[in-house]
Short mmCIF file of C-alpha atoms in Angstrom, two decimals:
data_model
loop_
_atom_site.label_atom_id
_atom_site.label_comp_id
_atom_site.label_asym_id
_atom_site.label_seq_id
_atom_site.Cartn_x
_atom_site.Cartn_y
_atom_site.Cartn_z
CA MET I 1 26.57 10.79 4.89
CA THR I 2 27.16 10.60 1.14
CA THR I 3 25.39 8.91 -1.74
CA THR I 4 27.01 8.74 -5.16
CA ASN I 5 26.30 7.14 -8.51
CA GLY I 6 28.13 6.25 -11.70
CA ASN I 7 30.70 3.70 -12.77
CA SER I 8 33.68 5.19 -10.96
CA ASP I 9 32.35 7.09 -7.94
CA THR I 10 32.71 6.14 -4.31
CA VAL I 11 30.57 3.27 -3.09
CA PRO I 12 27.52 4.80 -1.36
CA ILE I 13 27.68 5.28 2.40
CA LYS I 14 24.41 5.75 4.25
CA GLY I 15 23.02 5.65 7.75
CA VAL I 16 21.97 2.20 8.92
CA PRO I 17 18.36 1.38 7.99
CA CYS I 18 16.10 -0.02 10.66
CA ASN I 19 14.83 -3.47 9.74
CA ASN I 20 14.46 -6.84 11.41
CA ARG I 21 17.35 -8.45 9.54
CA ILE I 22 19.90 -5.81 10.53
CA GLU I 23 18.62 -5.82 14.10
CA ALA I 24 18.95 -9.61 14.29
CA LEU I 25 22.46 -9.53 12.82
CA SER I 26 23.45 -6.77 15.25
CA LYS I 27 22.24 -8.89 18.17
CA HIS I 28 24.21 -11.93 16.97
CA PHE I 29 27.26 -9.71 16.60
CA TYR I 30 26.91 -8.29 20.12
CA ASP I 31 26.28 -11.70 21.67
CA GLU I 32 29.43 -13.07 20.03
CA PHE I 33 31.84 -10.17 20.33
CA GLY I 34 30.45 -8.09 23.21
CA CYS I 35 30.19 -4.93 21.10
CA LYS I 36 27.99 -3.51 18.38
CA PRO I 37 29.05 -3.49 14.73
CA THR I 38 30.41 -0.22 13.38
CA TYR I 39 29.16 -0.68 9.82
CA PHE I 40 27.39 -3.08 7.49
CA VAL I 41 28.26 -4.12 3.94
CA ARG I 42 25.62 -5.35 1.52
CA ILE I 43 26.49 -7.11 -1.75
CA PRO I 44 23.65 -8.37 -3.98
CA GLY I 45 23.41 -11.63 -5.81
CA ARG I 46 22.84 -11.45 -9.53
CA VAL I 47 21.01 -13.16 -12.32
CA ASN I 48 22.57 -13.09 -15.76
CA ILE I 49 19.81 -12.50 -18.29
CA ILE I 50 21.92 -13.49 -21.28
CA GLY I 51 25.62 -13.86 -22.07
CA GLU I 52 26.74 -17.04 -20.32
CA HIS I 53 30.37 -18.20 -20.19
CA ILE I 54 31.56 -15.33 -22.37
CA ASP I 55 32.80 -12.75 -19.84
CA TYR I 56 36.10 -14.60 -19.42
CA CYS I 57 36.35 -14.65 -23.23
CA GLY I 58 36.19 -10.84 -23.29
CA TYR I 59 32.61 -10.37 -24.53
CA PRO I 60 29.82 -8.18 -23.07
CA VAL I 61 27.18 -9.65 -20.77
CA LEU I 62 23.77 -8.50 -19.53
CA PRO I 63 23.14 -9.25 -15.83
CA MET I 64 21.04 -7.55 -13.17
CA ALA I 65 21.38 -7.43 -9.40
CA LEU I 66 18.91 -9.25 -7.14
CA GLU I 67 17.22 -8.36 -3.87
CA GLN I 68 18.85 -11.46 -2.34
CA ASP I 69 22.22 -10.52 -0.88
CA ILE I 70 25.14 -11.08 1.44
CA LEU I 71 24.92 -8.77 4.47
CA VAL I 72 27.99 -8.44 6.68
CA ALA I 73 28.21 -6.70 10.06
CA ALA I 74 31.70 -5.42 10.77
CA ASP I 75 33.82 -3.76 13.43
CA LEU I 76 37.48 -2.76 13.69
CA THR I 77 40.01 -4.31 16.05
CA LYS I 78 43.44 -3.17 17.22
CA ASP I 79 45.12 -6.50 16.47
CA SER I 80 45.99 -7.96 13.06
CA LYS I 81 43.37 -10.67 13.02
CA LEU I 82 40.24 -11.70 11.20
CA TYR I 83 37.38 -12.89 13.41
CA LEU I 84 34.75 -14.53 11.19
CA ARG I 85 31.28 -15.78 12.09
CA ASN I 86 28.18 -16.82 10.16
CA ILE I 87 24.58 -16.49 11.28
CA ASN I 88 24.02 -20.01 9.93
CA SER I 89 25.41 -22.39 12.56
CA LYS I 90 26.38 -25.01 9.96
CA TYR I 91 29.28 -22.73 8.96
CA GLU I 92 32.06 -23.02 11.52
CA LYS I 93 33.74 -20.09 13.26
CA PHE I 94 37.07 -19.03 11.88
CA ASP I 95 39.87 -16.77 13.20
CA LEU I 96 43.17 -15.99 11.47
CA LYS I 97 46.15 -13.67 11.85
CA ILE I 98 46.30 -11.62 8.63
CA ASN I 99 49.53 -9.59 8.51
CA LEU I 100 50.63 -10.39 4.93
CA PHE I 101 48.62 -11.40 1.88
CA GLU I 102 51.40 -13.85 0.96
CA ASP I 103 50.74 -15.76 4.21
CA ILE I 104 47.06 -16.42 3.49
CA ASP I 105 46.99 -19.99 2.17
CA ILE I 106 43.63 -20.90 0.66
CA LYS I 107 43.18 -24.67 0.59
CA PRO I 108 40.14 -26.88 -0.10
CA ASP I 109 38.81 -29.53 2.23
CA SER I 110 39.66 -33.23 1.86
CA ASN I 111 37.00 -33.60 -0.87
CA GLY I 112 38.42 -30.75 -2.95
CA LYS I 113 35.60 -28.35 -2.06
CA PRO I 114 36.29 -24.85 -0.71
CA PHE I 115 35.56 -24.19 2.96
CA TRP I 116 32.97 -21.44 3.28
CA TYR I 117 35.52 -19.08 4.80
CA ASN I 118 37.86 -19.53 1.82
CA TYR I 119 35.74 -17.04 -0.11
CA VAL I 120 36.19 -14.51 2.68
CA LEU I 121 39.93 -15.18 2.66
CA CYS I 122 39.99 -14.48 -1.08
CA GLY I 123 38.56 -11.03 -0.44
CA ILE I 124 40.90 -10.34 2.48
CA LYS I 125 43.93 -11.56 0.53
CA GLY I 126 43.03 -9.37 -2.45
CA GLY I 127 42.48 -6.40 -0.15
CA LEU I 128 45.85 -6.87 1.54
CA GLU I 129 47.57 -7.02 -1.82
CA PHE I 130 45.76 -3.86 -2.93
CA ILE I 131 47.03 -1.89 0.10
CA ASN I 132 50.50 -3.48 -0.07
CA ASN I 133 50.03 -5.16 3.33
CA GLU I 134 49.74 -1.73 5.03
CA MET I 135 46.94 -2.85 7.32
CA ILE I 136 45.73 -0.44 10.01
CA HIS I 137 43.04 -2.53 11.68
CA GLY I 138 42.03 -6.12 12.17
CA ILE I 139 38.37 -6.88 11.60
CA ARG I 140 35.39 -8.74 13.02
CA LEU I 141 32.87 -9.97 10.47
CA PHE I 142 29.47 -11.58 10.99
CA VAL I 143 27.87 -12.88 7.79
CA ASP I 144 24.18 -13.26 6.95
CA GLY I 145 23.54 -14.55 3.42
CA ILE I 146 20.15 -15.03 1.79
CA ILE I 147 21.47 -15.97 -1.67
CA PRO I 148 21.02 -19.74 -2.08
CA PRO I 149 24.50 -21.31 -2.24
CA ALA I 150 25.62 -23.11 -5.42
CA SER I 151 22.54 -21.75 -7.21
CA GLY I 152 24.15 -19.81 -10.04
CA LEU I 153 23.10 -16.53 -8.41
CA SER I 154 26.64 -15.53 -7.44
CA SER I 155 26.62 -16.24 -3.71
CA SER I 156 30.34 -17.04 -3.68
CA SER I 157 31.33 -13.91 -5.60
CA ALA I 158 29.09 -11.80 -3.37
CA LEU I 159 30.86 -13.20 -0.30
CA VAL I 160 34.31 -12.49 -1.77
CA SER I 161 33.22 -8.96 -2.68
CA ALA I 162 31.63 -8.30 0.72
CA ALA I 163 34.78 -9.41 2.53
CA CYS I 164 37.05 -7.34 0.31
CA LEU I 165 34.89 -4.21 0.59
CA ALA I 166 34.49 -4.55 4.36
CA PHE I 167 38.23 -5.03 4.80
CA LEU I 168 39.27 -2.13 2.59
CA TYR I 169 36.73 0.15 4.27
CA ALA I 170 38.24 -0.76 7.63
CA GLN I 171 41.66 0.32 6.33
CA GLY I 172 40.38 3.63 4.98
CA ALA I 173 41.31 2.63 1.43
CA GLY I 174 39.83 4.37 -1.60
CA LEU I 175 36.64 2.73 -2.82
CA ASN I 176 36.46 3.38 -6.55
CA LYS I 177 33.75 1.09 -7.95
CA ILE I 178 35.63 0.11 -11.08
CA GLU I 179 38.83 -0.62 -9.17
CA ILE I 180 37.20 -2.71 -6.47
CA ALA I 181 35.08 -4.68 -8.96
CA THR I 182 38.26 -5.51 -10.88
CA LEU I 183 40.09 -6.34 -7.65
CA CYS I 184 37.34 -8.67 -6.44
CA ALA I 185 37.30 -10.52 -9.77
CA LYS I 186 41.04 -11.05 -9.44
CA SER I 187 40.71 -12.02 -5.77
CA GLU I 188 38.19 -14.80 -6.40
CA ARG I 189 40.72 -16.55 -8.62
CA TYR I 190 42.65 -17.40 -5.45
CA ILE I 191 40.00 -20.09 -4.96
CA GLY I 192 41.26 -21.74 -8.17
CA THR I 193 38.46 -20.77 -10.57
CA GLN I 194 39.48 -18.87 -13.70
CA GLY I 195 36.32 -16.78 -13.82
CA GLY I 196 35.58 -13.56 -15.65
CA GLY I 197 34.51 -10.34 -13.97
CA MET I 198 30.75 -10.30 -14.53
CA ASP I 199 29.65 -11.19 -11.00
CA GLN I 200 31.85 -8.57 -9.38
CA ALA I 201 31.05 -5.91 -11.99
CA ILE I 202 27.29 -6.17 -11.48
CA ALA I 203 27.76 -6.36 -7.70
CA PHE I 204 29.31 -2.88 -7.66
CA LEU I 205 27.88 -1.22 -10.78
CA ALA I 206 24.24 -2.33 -10.63
CA GLU I 207 21.45 0.23 -10.64
CA LYS I 208 17.88 -0.24 -9.55
CA TYR I 209 15.27 -0.72 -12.30
CA SER I 210 17.72 -1.60 -15.10
CA ALA I 211 19.95 -4.42 -16.22
CA GLN I 212 23.55 -3.57 -17.08
CA TYR I 213 25.33 -4.10 -20.37
CA ILE I 214 28.86 -4.77 -19.11
CA THR I 215 31.87 -4.39 -21.37
CA TRP I 216 35.56 -4.93 -20.66
CA GLN I 217 38.93 -3.26 -21.13
CA PRO I 218 38.00 -0.79 -19.81
CA LEU I 219 35.28 -2.08 -17.53
CA LYS I 220 32.05 -0.17 -18.11
CA ALA I 221 28.38 -0.72 -17.28
CA THR I 222 25.61 0.81 -19.39
CA PRO I 223 22.01 0.66 -18.12
CA VAL I 224 19.57 -1.27 -20.31
CA ALA I 225 15.84 -0.73 -19.81
CA LEU I 226 13.90 -3.99 -19.80
CA PRO I 227 10.32 -4.35 -21.10
CA GLU I 228 7.89 -3.14 -18.46
CA GLU I 229 5.30 -5.63 -19.67
CA ALA I 230 7.37 -8.64 -18.63
CA SER I 231 9.00 -9.91 -15.46
CA PHE I 232 11.94 -12.18 -14.84
CA VAL I 233 11.26 -15.31 -12.80
CA VAL I 234 14.09 -17.26 -11.18
CA ALA I 235 13.58 -20.93 -10.36
CA HIS I 236 16.06 -23.18 -8.56
CA SER I 237 16.66 -26.59 -10.12
CA LEU I 238 17.54 -28.04 -6.68
CA ALA I 239 20.76 -29.34 -8.21
CA GLU I 240 23.66 -27.55 -6.55
CA ALA I 241 26.92 -26.93 -8.39
CA ASN I 242 30.04 -25.40 -6.86
CA LYS I 243 32.26 -24.33 -9.76
CA ALA I 244 35.37 -24.38 -7.56
CA ALA I 245 34.84 -28.01 -6.53
CA THR I 246 35.47 -29.59 -9.97
CA ASN I 247 37.44 -28.78 -13.10
CA ASP I 248 34.31 -28.46 -15.28
CA TYR I 249 34.42 -24.67 -15.28
CA ASN I 250 38.17 -24.32 -15.76
CA ARG I 251 38.06 -26.91 -18.52
CA ARG I 252 35.75 -24.65 -20.54
CA VAL I 253 38.00 -21.66 -19.86
CA ILE I 254 41.11 -23.38 -21.18
CA GLU I 255 39.26 -24.87 -24.15
CA CYS I 256 38.33 -21.32 -25.15
CA ARG I 257 41.95 -20.21 -24.69
CA LEU I 258 43.19 -23.03 -26.92
CA ALA I 259 40.52 -22.33 -29.54
CA ALA I 260 41.53 -18.66 -29.64
CA ARG I 261 45.21 -19.53 -30.07
CA ILE I 262 44.49 -22.05 -32.85
CA LEU I 263 42.27 -19.58 -34.72
CA LEU I 264 45.13 -17.07 -34.69
CA THR I 265 47.78 -19.61 -35.65
CA SER I 266 45.68 -21.08 -38.45
CA SER I 267 45.00 -17.58 -39.79
CA ASP I 268 48.75 -16.82 -39.88
CA ALA I 269 48.18 -13.93 -37.47
CA THR I 270 51.12 -12.52 -35.57
CA ALA I 271 50.76 -12.73 -31.78
CA ASN I 272 53.04 -13.70 -28.92
CA GLN I 273 52.45 -16.85 -26.88
CA LYS I 274 50.61 -15.21 -23.99
CA VAL I 275 47.03 -16.27 -23.25
CA ILE I 276 44.62 -14.78 -25.77
CA THR I 277 40.84 -14.62 -25.33
CA LEU I 278 38.44 -15.31 -28.17
CA CYS I 279 37.52 -11.62 -28.22
CA GLN I 280 41.18 -10.63 -28.50
CA ALA I 281 41.59 -13.12 -31.33
CA GLN I 282 38.63 -11.52 -33.11
CA ASN I 283 40.12 -8.05 -32.67
CA ILE I 284 43.54 -9.16 -33.93
CA LEU I 285 41.96 -10.76 -36.99
CA GLY I 286 39.62 -7.82 -37.60
CA LYS I 287 36.61 -10.07 -38.18
CA THR I 288 32.94 -9.78 -37.32
CA LEU I 289 31.34 -12.29 -34.97
CA ASN I 290 29.66 -14.01 -37.91
CA GLU I 291 33.00 -14.24 -39.69
CA MET I 292 34.53 -15.77 -36.56
CA VAL I 293 31.83 -18.45 -36.64
CA ASP I 294 32.89 -19.23 -40.20
CA LEU I 295 36.55 -19.43 -39.12
CA VAL I 296 35.65 -21.95 -36.42
CA HIS I 297 34.10 -24.23 -39.03
CA ASP I 298 37.15 -23.75 -41.28
CA PHE I 299 39.96 -24.14 -38.73
CA LEU I 300 38.37 -26.22 -35.95
CA PRO I 301 36.35 -28.81 -37.87
CA LYS I 302 36.90 -31.76 -35.52
CA GLU I 303 34.56 -32.71 -32.69
CA MET I 304 37.50 -33.56 -30.41
CA TYR I 305 41.18 -32.63 -30.29
CA THR I 306 43.88 -34.51 -28.39
CA LYS I 307 46.61 -32.73 -26.45
CA SER I 308 49.21 -33.93 -28.96
CA GLU I 309 47.13 -32.53 -31.84
CA VAL I 310 46.84 -29.14 -30.15
CA CYS I 311 50.59 -29.08 -29.49
CA SER I 312 51.28 -29.96 -33.11
CA ILE I 313 49.01 -27.18 -34.43
CA LEU I 314 50.56 -24.61 -32.09
CA ASN I 315 54.10 -25.98 -32.54
CA ILE I 316 54.70 -26.32 -28.80
CA ASP I 317 55.52 -29.20 -26.47
CA GLU I 318 53.21 -30.50 -23.74
CA ASN I 319 55.15 -28.83 -20.93
CA THR I 320 54.72 -25.46 -22.61
CA MET I 321 51.03 -26.13 -23.12
CA ASN I 322 50.58 -27.13 -19.48
CA ASN I 323 52.48 -24.15 -18.12
CA LEU I 324 51.15 -21.49 -20.47
CA TYR I 325 47.54 -22.38 -21.21
CA LEU I 326 46.28 -24.94 -18.70
CA THR I 327 45.49 -24.71 -14.99
CA PRO I 328 46.63 -27.03 -12.19
CA ASN I 329 43.31 -28.89 -12.26
CA THR I 330 43.22 -29.23 -16.07
CA SER I 331 46.85 -30.07 -16.89
CA HIS I 332 46.07 -33.81 -16.88
CA LEU I 333 43.41 -33.52 -19.58
CA ASN I 334 44.17 -35.13 -22.94
CA GLU I 335 41.05 -34.30 -24.98
CA PHE I 336 39.43 -30.95 -25.75
CA LYS I 337 36.21 -29.82 -27.43
CA LEU I 338 37.36 -26.62 -29.10
CA LYS I 339 34.89 -26.25 -31.96
CA GLN I 340 31.82 -26.51 -29.73
CA ARG I 341 33.09 -24.08 -27.09
CA ALA I 342 34.15 -21.42 -29.60
CA LEU I 343 30.87 -21.67 -31.53
CA HIS I 344 28.90 -21.14 -28.32
CA VAL I 345 30.95 -18.10 -27.33
CA PHE I 346 30.70 -16.29 -30.68
CA GLU I 347 27.01 -17.10 -31.12
CA GLU I 348 26.20 -16.16 -27.51
CA ALA I 349 28.00 -12.83 -28.02
CA LEU I 350 25.73 -12.24 -31.01
CA ARG I 351 22.68 -13.04 -28.88
CA VAL I 352 23.73 -10.48 -26.26
CA GLU I 353 23.97 -7.79 -28.93
CA ASP I 354 20.58 -8.75 -30.39
CA PHE I 355 19.02 -8.75 -26.90
CA ARG I 356 20.37 -5.31 -26.04
CA LYS I 357 19.33 -3.81 -29.38
CA THR I 358 15.84 -5.27 -29.03
CA CYS I 359 15.48 -3.76 -25.55
CA THR I 360 16.72 -0.42 -26.86
CA GLN I 361 14.19 -0.50 -29.70
CA THR I 362 11.34 -0.79 -27.16
CA THR I 363 12.36 2.56 -25.68
CA VAL I 364 10.96 5.71 -27.26
CA ASN I 365 12.26 9.14 -26.30
CA GLY I 366 13.98 7.62 -23.27
CA LYS I 367 10.83 5.97 -21.91
CA THR I 368 9.96 2.29 -22.06
CA ALA I 369 6.98 1.66 -24.29
CA HIS I 370 3.77 0.64 -22.51
CA SER I 371 1.40 -2.09 -23.65
CA ASN I 372 -1.48 0.39 -23.96
CA GLY I 373 0.17 1.77 -27.07
CA SER I 374 1.50 5.01 -25.57
CA ASN I 375 4.55 6.63 -27.20
CA GLY I 376 3.43 5.17 -30.52
CA VAL I 377 4.27 1.54 -29.71
CA THR I 378 1.43 -0.95 -30.07
CA LYS I 379 0.60 -3.82 -27.78
CA ASP I 380 1.31 -6.25 -30.64
CA ALA I 381 4.76 -4.71 -31.11
CA THR I 382 5.53 -5.08 -27.41
CA GLU I 383 4.42 -8.70 -27.41
CA THR I 384 6.60 -9.32 -30.45
CA THR I 385 9.54 -7.81 -28.56
CA ILE I 386 9.01 -10.12 -25.60
CA VAL I 387 8.80 -13.13 -27.92
CA LYS I 388 12.02 -12.10 -29.67
CA LEU I 389 13.86 -11.68 -26.38
CA GLY I 390 12.49 -14.98 -25.15
CA LYS I 391 13.65 -16.83 -28.24
CA LEU I 392 17.16 -15.46 -27.74
CA MET I 393 17.10 -16.84 -24.19
CA CYS I 394 15.90 -20.23 -25.42
CA SER I 395 18.65 -20.32 -28.04
CA SER I 396 21.14 -19.50 -25.31
CA HIS I 397 19.99 -22.46 -23.25
CA ASP I 398 20.11 -24.85 -26.19
CA SER I 399 23.68 -23.74 -26.90
CA LEU I 400 24.73 -24.12 -23.27
CA LYS I 401 23.19 -27.59 -23.23
CA ASN I 402 24.49 -28.88 -26.54
CA LEU I 403 27.69 -26.95 -27.31
CA TYR I 404 28.97 -25.94 -23.89
CA GLU I 405 27.57 -29.01 -22.13
CA CYS I 406 27.01 -27.26 -18.82
CA SER I 407 23.31 -27.89 -18.26
CA HIS I 408 21.67 -30.45 -15.96
CA GLU I 409 18.60 -32.64 -16.34
CA ASN I 410 16.72 -30.58 -13.76
CA LEU I 411 17.53 -27.36 -15.60
CA ASP I 412 16.38 -28.92 -18.87
CA ARG I 413 13.18 -30.10 -17.22
CA LEU I 414 12.40 -26.56 -16.01
CA VAL I 415 13.00 -25.25 -19.52
CA ASP I 416 10.72 -27.90 -21.03
CA ILE I 417 7.95 -27.24 -18.51
CA SER I 418 8.18 -23.53 -19.26
CA ARG I 419 7.91 -24.10 -22.99
CA LYS I 420 4.59 -25.86 -22.50
CA MET I 421 3.25 -22.54 -21.20
CA ASN I 422 5.02 -20.60 -23.95
CA VAL I 423 7.40 -19.01 -21.44
CA HIS I 424 11.03 -18.73 -22.52
CA CYS I 425 13.84 -19.48 -20.08
CA ARG I 426 17.46 -20.53 -19.82
CA LEU I 427 19.99 -21.67 -17.25
CA THR I 428 21.78 -18.79 -15.57
CA GLY I 429 25.20 -18.87 -13.94
CA ALA I 430 27.90 -21.43 -14.55
CA GLY I 431 25.42 -24.30 -14.92
CA TRP I 432 25.66 -27.98 -13.95
CA GLY I 433 22.82 -27.09 -11.57
CA GLY I 434 21.61 -23.86 -10.03
CA CYS I 435 18.79 -21.79 -11.48
CA VAL I 436 16.95 -20.88 -14.63
CA VAL I 437 15.78 -17.37 -15.45
CA ALA I 438 12.54 -16.95 -17.39
CA LEU I 439 11.05 -13.98 -19.25
CA CYS I 440 7.34 -14.04 -18.49
CA PRO I 441 4.55 -11.60 -19.43
CA ASN I 442 3.31 -9.85 -16.31
CA ASP I 443 -0.21 -11.19 -16.66
CA LYS I 444 1.13 -14.78 -16.63
CA VAL I 445 3.62 -14.53 -13.75
CA ASN I 446 1.42 -15.92 -10.98
CA GLU I 447 0.06 -18.69 -13.20
CA TYR I 448 3.58 -19.56 -14.36
CA ILE I 449 5.00 -19.74 -10.84
CA GLU I 450 2.10 -21.94 -9.70
CA MET I 451 2.68 -24.25 -12.65
CA LEU I 452 6.37 -24.61 -11.79
CA LYS I 453 5.45 -25.44 -8.22
CA ASP I 454 3.00 -28.14 -9.33
CA GLU I 455 4.87 -29.63 -12.28
CA PHE I 456 8.45 -29.42 -11.02
CA TYR I 457 8.71 -29.02 -7.27
CA VAL I 458 5.72 -31.15 -6.25
CA LYS I 459 5.59 -33.79 -9.00
CA HIS I 460 9.27 -34.11 -9.82
CA CYS I 461 11.03 -33.14 -6.57
CA ASP I 462 8.39 -34.38 -4.10
CA ILE I 463 8.36 -31.07 -2.22
CA GLU I 464 5.31 -29.71 -0.46
CA LYS I 465 3.84 -26.87 -2.48
CA SER I 466 3.94 -24.50 0.48
CA LYS I 467 7.70 -25.00 0.74
CA ALA I 468 8.31 -24.36 -2.97
CA ASN I 469 8.02 -20.61 -2.40
CA ALA I 470 11.64 -20.64 -1.29
CA TYR I 471 12.81 -21.85 -4.70
CA VAL I 472 10.94 -19.75 -7.26
CA PHE I 473 10.34 -15.99 -7.31
CA ALA I 474 9.76 -13.04 -9.64
CA THR I 475 12.41 -10.35 -9.56
CA THR I 476 13.26 -6.89 -10.81
CA PRO I 477 16.70 -5.23 -11.11
CA ASN I 478 18.10 -4.04 -7.79
CA TYR I 479 20.91 -1.74 -6.72
CA GLY I 480 24.53 -2.71 -6.16
CA ALA I 481 27.01 -2.68 -3.29
CA ILE I 482 26.44 -0.38 -0.36
CA ILE I 483 27.96 0.41 3.02
CA TYR I 484 25.78 1.35 5.97
CA ASP I 485 27.89 3.14 8.58
CA ILE I 486 26.45 3.56 12.07
CA ARG I 487 28.56 6.70 12.57
CA TYR I 488 26.66 8.65 9.91
#
C-alpha cells in the first residue's frame, strides 16, 4: 500500500475504506456481475473559485476539489470488452468491444446531447491511445456519482477522468498525475467540447485544505491557503446546462482564438497561422495584462464582427477560417463578439492574480491569520481581506454576465439575493445554468444558507424547504483522485 503526494507522483493507492457507500456499490457490482470489484476509483467534483473561461486561453485558474465525487467500482476481465453500469437506473447499461481507440465512435443522441456513457468512452478512448492499443484486460465498471449533473461542478470531467484512470490502472500503465490530467483533458475533447484542462488538473492535483493555483505549459498546481474566517457556499440554480449539447461553449472558445489572432495581426507581430491563445498572443507581444486590455480597445473596437470582416483582417478566405480556427459546430456562424470575450479573459486573469496575492497576504510565517489577531493580523484586516476577495468574485460574475454572456436568470437571482446579505458570489463552471459559489464569513454561513432556501428555493422555485438541503451546501477544499485497491 502506497500513498504519495506532489504534482508528478503516482496516484495514491490505499486499502478500501469501510463505509456504507462503498458497501452498497460493491453489492450492486456483485449482483450484476457475480463477482466482487477488485478496486475503486474516486474522482472529485470541483468548484472554481475564480478564473472562469480562461483556462483554454492559457491563463491560471484557482479551483478546489469538492467532497462530492464520482466513485467507480472496477474489475478486470479476460476479454476485450467494456461492461458499464450505473447505480442510477435512469442510465442504461452499456457494453462495447474496445480493441482499438480508432474504433470507438462517440456520437450524440438524436437531440445532439451526449449519452451518459459517452463520457466513459472518452476516457477509455484516451487511455487506449495512451497505451497504443496494447490492452491487457477488458474491464467492468459500476458508477456511483453524487456530483449533480450539468451543475457546473465538473461531473462530466470527473466521469471521463474516472474511466480513464480505472482503465489505465487495469492495464498496469504508469499513473503520473501530470500526464494523466493532461491526457484526460485531451480525452474529453472527443465529446466535441474544446475545453481547457482545469477540471482534470484539479481532479488529480487537488490537496485537502487548500485551493490550487493552476498554471499551464508546463502544468503545475500550487497550493493557496484560503481565509480560515470564511467558508465557500455552493448553491445550485436549478437550471441545468450541458456544455456539450450546444455550441455556446465552443463559440466562446473560437471567439477567443479569433481575437488572439487579430491582436497579433493588427500589432504586426510575426506568427504562423496555427491556433494561438490569448495568453500566447500576450507572450508574443511582450505586454502586460493591462496593456492587452488597451490593445483590445485599440484593435477590436467593434461590438460585432462578421465572418467576412474577420477574414479580411486576417487576409484569409472563409474555408481557411473554417478549417483552421472554427469547430464543426461553429463553422456556420457569421457573427462574432471578439472585443467582449477578450476583455473578459484579460480582466479575469487580472482578478485571479489579485485573488491569489490577497490570499497570500493573509498568511504570516506560513500560517493563515486568525480573526483573534494572532500572528499580528487584526480582525479588521481579515474582514477587509474577505471583502476584497468577495468584490473580485462579484466583478467576475458581472463580467461573465455582461461580457461573456454565459450567465442565467437563476444565477443572477442567486447573486442578487446574496448581495442583499452582503455576501459576494459568482457563477462557477461554464455557466448558462449550474451553480454559484459564495464567499461567506463563518459566522453568517447558517443564516446565509437559510436565506437562500427561503428566498430562492421556496419563494422562487416552489421547493419545500426540507428538500432544499440537496441544492445548497458549505464546502472546504478536498483531496484529489485516489484508487482504493482491495488487494492492498
